[in-house]
Short mmCIF file of C-alpha atoms in Angstrom, two decimals:
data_model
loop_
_atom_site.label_atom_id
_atom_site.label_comp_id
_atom_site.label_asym_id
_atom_site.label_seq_id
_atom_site.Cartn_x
_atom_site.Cartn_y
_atom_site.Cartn_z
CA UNK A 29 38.64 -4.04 -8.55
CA UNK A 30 36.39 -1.32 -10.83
CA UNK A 31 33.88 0.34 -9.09
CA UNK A 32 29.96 -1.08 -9.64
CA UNK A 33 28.63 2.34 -9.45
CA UNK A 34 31.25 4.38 -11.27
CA UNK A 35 30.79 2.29 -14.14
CA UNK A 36 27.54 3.47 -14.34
CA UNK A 37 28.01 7.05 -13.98
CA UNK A 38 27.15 7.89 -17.61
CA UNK A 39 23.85 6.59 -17.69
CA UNK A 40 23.10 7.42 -14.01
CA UNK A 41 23.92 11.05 -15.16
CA UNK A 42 21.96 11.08 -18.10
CA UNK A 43 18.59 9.82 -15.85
CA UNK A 44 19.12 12.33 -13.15
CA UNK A 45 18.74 14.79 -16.10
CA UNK A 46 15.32 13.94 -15.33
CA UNK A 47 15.07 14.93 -11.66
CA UNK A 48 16.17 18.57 -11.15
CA UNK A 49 14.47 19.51 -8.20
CA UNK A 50 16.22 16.39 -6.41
CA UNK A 51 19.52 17.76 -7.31
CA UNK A 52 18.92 21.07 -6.39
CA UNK A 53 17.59 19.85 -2.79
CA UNK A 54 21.32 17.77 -2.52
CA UNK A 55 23.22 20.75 -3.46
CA UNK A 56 21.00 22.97 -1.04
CA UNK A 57 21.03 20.22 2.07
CA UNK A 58 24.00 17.85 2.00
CA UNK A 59 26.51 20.28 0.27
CA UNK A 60 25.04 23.29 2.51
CA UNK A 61 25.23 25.55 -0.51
CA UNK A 62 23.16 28.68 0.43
CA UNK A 63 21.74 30.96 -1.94
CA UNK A 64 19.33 30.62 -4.54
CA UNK A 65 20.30 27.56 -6.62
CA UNK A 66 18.84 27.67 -9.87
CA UNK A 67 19.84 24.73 -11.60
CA UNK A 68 21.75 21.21 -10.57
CA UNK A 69 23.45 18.60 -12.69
CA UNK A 70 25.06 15.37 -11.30
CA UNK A 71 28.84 15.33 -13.41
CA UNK A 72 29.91 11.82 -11.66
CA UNK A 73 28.24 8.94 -8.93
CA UNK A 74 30.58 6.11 -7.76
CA UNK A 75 30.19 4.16 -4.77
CA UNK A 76 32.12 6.67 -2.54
CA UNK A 77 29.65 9.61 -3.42
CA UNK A 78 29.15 12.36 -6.43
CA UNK A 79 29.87 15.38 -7.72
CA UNK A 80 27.05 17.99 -8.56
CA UNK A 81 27.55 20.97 -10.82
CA UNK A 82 25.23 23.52 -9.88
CA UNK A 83 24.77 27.59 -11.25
CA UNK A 84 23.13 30.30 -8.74
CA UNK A 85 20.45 33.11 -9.50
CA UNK A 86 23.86 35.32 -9.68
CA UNK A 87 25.49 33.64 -12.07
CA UNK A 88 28.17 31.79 -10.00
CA UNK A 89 28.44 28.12 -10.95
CA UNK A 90 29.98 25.84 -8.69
CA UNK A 91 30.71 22.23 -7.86
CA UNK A 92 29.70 20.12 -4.88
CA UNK A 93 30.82 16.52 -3.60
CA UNK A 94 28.39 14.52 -1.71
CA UNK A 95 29.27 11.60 -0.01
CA UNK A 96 27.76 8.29 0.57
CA UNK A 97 27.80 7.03 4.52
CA UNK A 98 28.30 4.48 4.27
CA UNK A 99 29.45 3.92 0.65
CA UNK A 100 27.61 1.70 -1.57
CA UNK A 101 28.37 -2.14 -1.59
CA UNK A 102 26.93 -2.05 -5.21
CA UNK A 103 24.92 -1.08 -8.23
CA UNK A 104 21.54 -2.47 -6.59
CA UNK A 105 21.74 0.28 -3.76
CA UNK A 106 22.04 3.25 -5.80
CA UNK A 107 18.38 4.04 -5.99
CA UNK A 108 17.07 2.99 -2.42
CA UNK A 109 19.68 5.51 -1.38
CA UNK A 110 19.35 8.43 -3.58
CA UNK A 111 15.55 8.22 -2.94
CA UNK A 112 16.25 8.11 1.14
CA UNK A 113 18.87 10.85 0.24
CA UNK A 114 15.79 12.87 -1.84
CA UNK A 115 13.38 12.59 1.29
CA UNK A 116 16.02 13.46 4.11
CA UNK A 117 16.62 16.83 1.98
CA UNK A 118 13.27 17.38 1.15
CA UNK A 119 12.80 16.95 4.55
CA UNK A 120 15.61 18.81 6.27
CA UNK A 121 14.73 21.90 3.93
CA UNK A 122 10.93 21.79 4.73
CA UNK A 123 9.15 20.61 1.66
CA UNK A 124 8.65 17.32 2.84
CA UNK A 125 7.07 16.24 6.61
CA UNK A 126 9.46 13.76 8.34
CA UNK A 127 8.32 10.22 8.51
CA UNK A 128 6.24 8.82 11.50
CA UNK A 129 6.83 5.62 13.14
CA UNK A 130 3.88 4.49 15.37
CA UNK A 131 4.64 0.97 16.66
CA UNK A 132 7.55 -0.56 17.98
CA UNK A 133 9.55 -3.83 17.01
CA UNK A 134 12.33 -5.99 18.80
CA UNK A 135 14.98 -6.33 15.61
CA UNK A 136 15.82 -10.32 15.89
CA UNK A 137 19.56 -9.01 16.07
CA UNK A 138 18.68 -8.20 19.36
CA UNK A 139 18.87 -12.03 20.54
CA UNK A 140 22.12 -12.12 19.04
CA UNK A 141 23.42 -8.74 21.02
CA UNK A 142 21.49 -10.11 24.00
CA UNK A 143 23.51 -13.23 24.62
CA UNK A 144 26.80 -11.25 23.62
CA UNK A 145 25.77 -8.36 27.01
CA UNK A 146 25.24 -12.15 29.27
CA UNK A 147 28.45 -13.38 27.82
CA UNK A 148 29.90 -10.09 29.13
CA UNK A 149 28.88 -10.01 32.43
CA UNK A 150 29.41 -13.74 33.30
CA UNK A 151 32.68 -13.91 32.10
CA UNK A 152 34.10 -10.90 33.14
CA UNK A 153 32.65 -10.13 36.25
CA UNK A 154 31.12 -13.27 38.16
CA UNK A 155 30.96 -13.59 41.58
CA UNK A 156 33.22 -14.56 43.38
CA UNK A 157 33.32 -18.33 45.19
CA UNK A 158 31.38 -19.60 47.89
CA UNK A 159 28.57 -16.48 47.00
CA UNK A 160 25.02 -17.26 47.46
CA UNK A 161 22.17 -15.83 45.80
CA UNK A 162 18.76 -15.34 47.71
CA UNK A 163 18.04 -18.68 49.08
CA UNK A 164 19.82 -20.15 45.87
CA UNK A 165 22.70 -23.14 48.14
CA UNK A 166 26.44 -22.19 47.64
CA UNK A 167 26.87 -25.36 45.40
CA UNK A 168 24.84 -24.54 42.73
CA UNK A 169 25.93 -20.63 42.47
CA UNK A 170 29.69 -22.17 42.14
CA UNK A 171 28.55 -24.73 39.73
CA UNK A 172 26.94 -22.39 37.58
CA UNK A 173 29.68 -20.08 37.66
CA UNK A 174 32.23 -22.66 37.03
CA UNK A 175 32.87 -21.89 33.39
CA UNK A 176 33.14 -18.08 33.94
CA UNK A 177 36.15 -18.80 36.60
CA UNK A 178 37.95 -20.89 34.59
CA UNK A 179 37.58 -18.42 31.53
CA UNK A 180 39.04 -15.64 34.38
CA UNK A 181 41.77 -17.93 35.80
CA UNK A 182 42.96 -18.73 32.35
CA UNK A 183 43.07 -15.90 30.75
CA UNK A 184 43.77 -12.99 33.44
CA UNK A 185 40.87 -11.09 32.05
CA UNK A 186 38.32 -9.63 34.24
CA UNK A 187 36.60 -6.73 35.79
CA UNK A 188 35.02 -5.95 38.87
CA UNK A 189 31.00 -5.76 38.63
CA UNK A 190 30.91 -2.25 39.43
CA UNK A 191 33.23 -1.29 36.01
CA UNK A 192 31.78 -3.89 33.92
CA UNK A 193 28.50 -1.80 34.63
CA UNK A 194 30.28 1.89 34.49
CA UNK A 195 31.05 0.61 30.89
CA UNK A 196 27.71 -0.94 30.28
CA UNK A 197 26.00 2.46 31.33
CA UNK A 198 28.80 4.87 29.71
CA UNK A 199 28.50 3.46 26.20
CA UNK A 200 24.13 2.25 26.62
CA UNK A 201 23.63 6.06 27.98
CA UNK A 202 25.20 7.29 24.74
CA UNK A 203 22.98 4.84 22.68
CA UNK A 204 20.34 6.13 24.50
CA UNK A 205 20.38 9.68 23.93
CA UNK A 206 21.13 9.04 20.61
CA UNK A 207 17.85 7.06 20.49
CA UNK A 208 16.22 9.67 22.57
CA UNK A 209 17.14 12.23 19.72
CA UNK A 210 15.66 10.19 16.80
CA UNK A 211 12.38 9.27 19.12
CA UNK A 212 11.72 13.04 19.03
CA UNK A 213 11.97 13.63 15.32
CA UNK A 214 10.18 10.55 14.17
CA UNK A 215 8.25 8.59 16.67
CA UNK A 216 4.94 9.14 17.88
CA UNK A 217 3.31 8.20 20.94
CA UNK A 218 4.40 8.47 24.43
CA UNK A 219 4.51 4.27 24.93
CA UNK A 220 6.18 3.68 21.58
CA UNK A 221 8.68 6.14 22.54
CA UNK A 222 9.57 4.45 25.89
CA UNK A 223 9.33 1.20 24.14
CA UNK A 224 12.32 2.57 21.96
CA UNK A 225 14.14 4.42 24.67
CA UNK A 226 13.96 1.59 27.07
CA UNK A 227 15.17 -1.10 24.79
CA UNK A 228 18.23 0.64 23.92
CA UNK A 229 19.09 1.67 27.34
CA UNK A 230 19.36 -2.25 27.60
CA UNK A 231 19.95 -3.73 24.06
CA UNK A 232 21.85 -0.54 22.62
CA UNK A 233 23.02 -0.43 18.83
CA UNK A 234 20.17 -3.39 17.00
CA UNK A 235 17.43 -0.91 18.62
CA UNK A 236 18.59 2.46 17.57
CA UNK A 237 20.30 0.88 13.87
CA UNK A 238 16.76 -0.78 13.47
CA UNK A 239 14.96 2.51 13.91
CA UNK A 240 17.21 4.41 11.66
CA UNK A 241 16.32 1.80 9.11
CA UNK A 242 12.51 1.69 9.26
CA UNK A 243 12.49 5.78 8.76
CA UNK A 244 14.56 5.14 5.80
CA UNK A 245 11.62 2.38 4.44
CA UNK A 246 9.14 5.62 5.50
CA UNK A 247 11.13 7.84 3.65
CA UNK A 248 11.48 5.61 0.57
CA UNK A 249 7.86 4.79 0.53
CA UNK A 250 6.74 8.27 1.15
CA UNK A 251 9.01 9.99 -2.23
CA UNK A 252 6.97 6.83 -4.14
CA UNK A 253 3.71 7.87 -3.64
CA UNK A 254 4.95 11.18 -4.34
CA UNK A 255 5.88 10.38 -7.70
#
């Protein structure tokens, strides 16, 4: 199967003739060339990355592979990417100011990943029979958890309710941090922070892939108005 992007390369070449400075910033940020870079040309684009032939204030000309992560599904991405790409190195090298979120949103994903994490728990690690709840009577704990015993007993699968929550905790904690970390660079406000840090401590991966994705819409909207 041909690549959707490669097959464009010529002409994507030929416009990025245009754009210079947004080559140079590549070169500079995501191939962590250091000097002065005086010019920038991109040679090649396919969906995996490209290749950027840039010459230094000494005279030194060089080449440079970026690469796309992840790599484009097709032709339509190519300039929601390189634009996000433009404003992360702009960014990153201090000529641009990082995008600001100031609200918070529940991504509907999360309904999806929040059934999966009660899924988890009841099948894996119910209780075991005859446990009560609270005042909550014997029978109806056992009928509830009737299903997840019978998934257990069928399958040999199960974990104890303290590891099921060691491994809830290990990989949420990591999610969280990770959260934490992009909360600092482009969040503001104290409560939308906590709103963000919170939710992934619980919901995890929708939260933190859902933020990612709104500072790429900031970025995006913010090299616009620049040009």
């Amino acid at each position: 199967m041909s690549d959707p992007v490669a097959s464009k390369s010529g002409f994507l070449c030929m416009y990025m003739k245009n754009h210079p400075d947004t080559l140079v910033a590549y070169v500079k940020y995501f191939g962590k060339v250091e000097g002065n870079v005086l010019t920038a040309e991109m040679s090649s684009i396919d969906s995996k990355g490209m290749t950027l032939v840039y010459k230094l204030k000494s005279g030194q000309s060089n080449t440079s592979r970026v690469s796309f992560d992840p790599p484009l599904s097709g032709y339509e991405e190519v300039k929601p990417r390189l634009l996000s790409m433009k404003a992360e190195a702009q960014e990153g090298l201090g000529m641009l100011k990082a995008p600001q979120i100031t609200t918070f949103r529940i991504p509907r994903t999360s309904v999806f990943t929040g059934i999966l994490l009660f899924a988890y728990f009841y099948f894996l690690s119910p209780p075991a029979p005859d446990t009560t709840f609270l005042s909550v009577p014997v029978t109806t704990v056992n009928a509830f958890f009737s299903p997840a015993h019978a998934f257990r007993n069928a399958t040999g699968l199960g974990l104890s309710f303290r590891t099921a929550c060691a491994i809830f905790c290990t990989i949420h904690g990591a999610e969280t941090l990770y959260t934490w970390s992009l909360c600092r660079q482009y969040v503001k406000g104290t409560i939308v922070t906590a709103a963000y840090v919170g939710s992934a401590m619980i919901l995890g991966y929708p939260i933190w892939t859902d933020l990612k994705r709104r500072v790429q819409q900031k970025r995006i909207e913010s090299v616009m108005k620049v040009e």
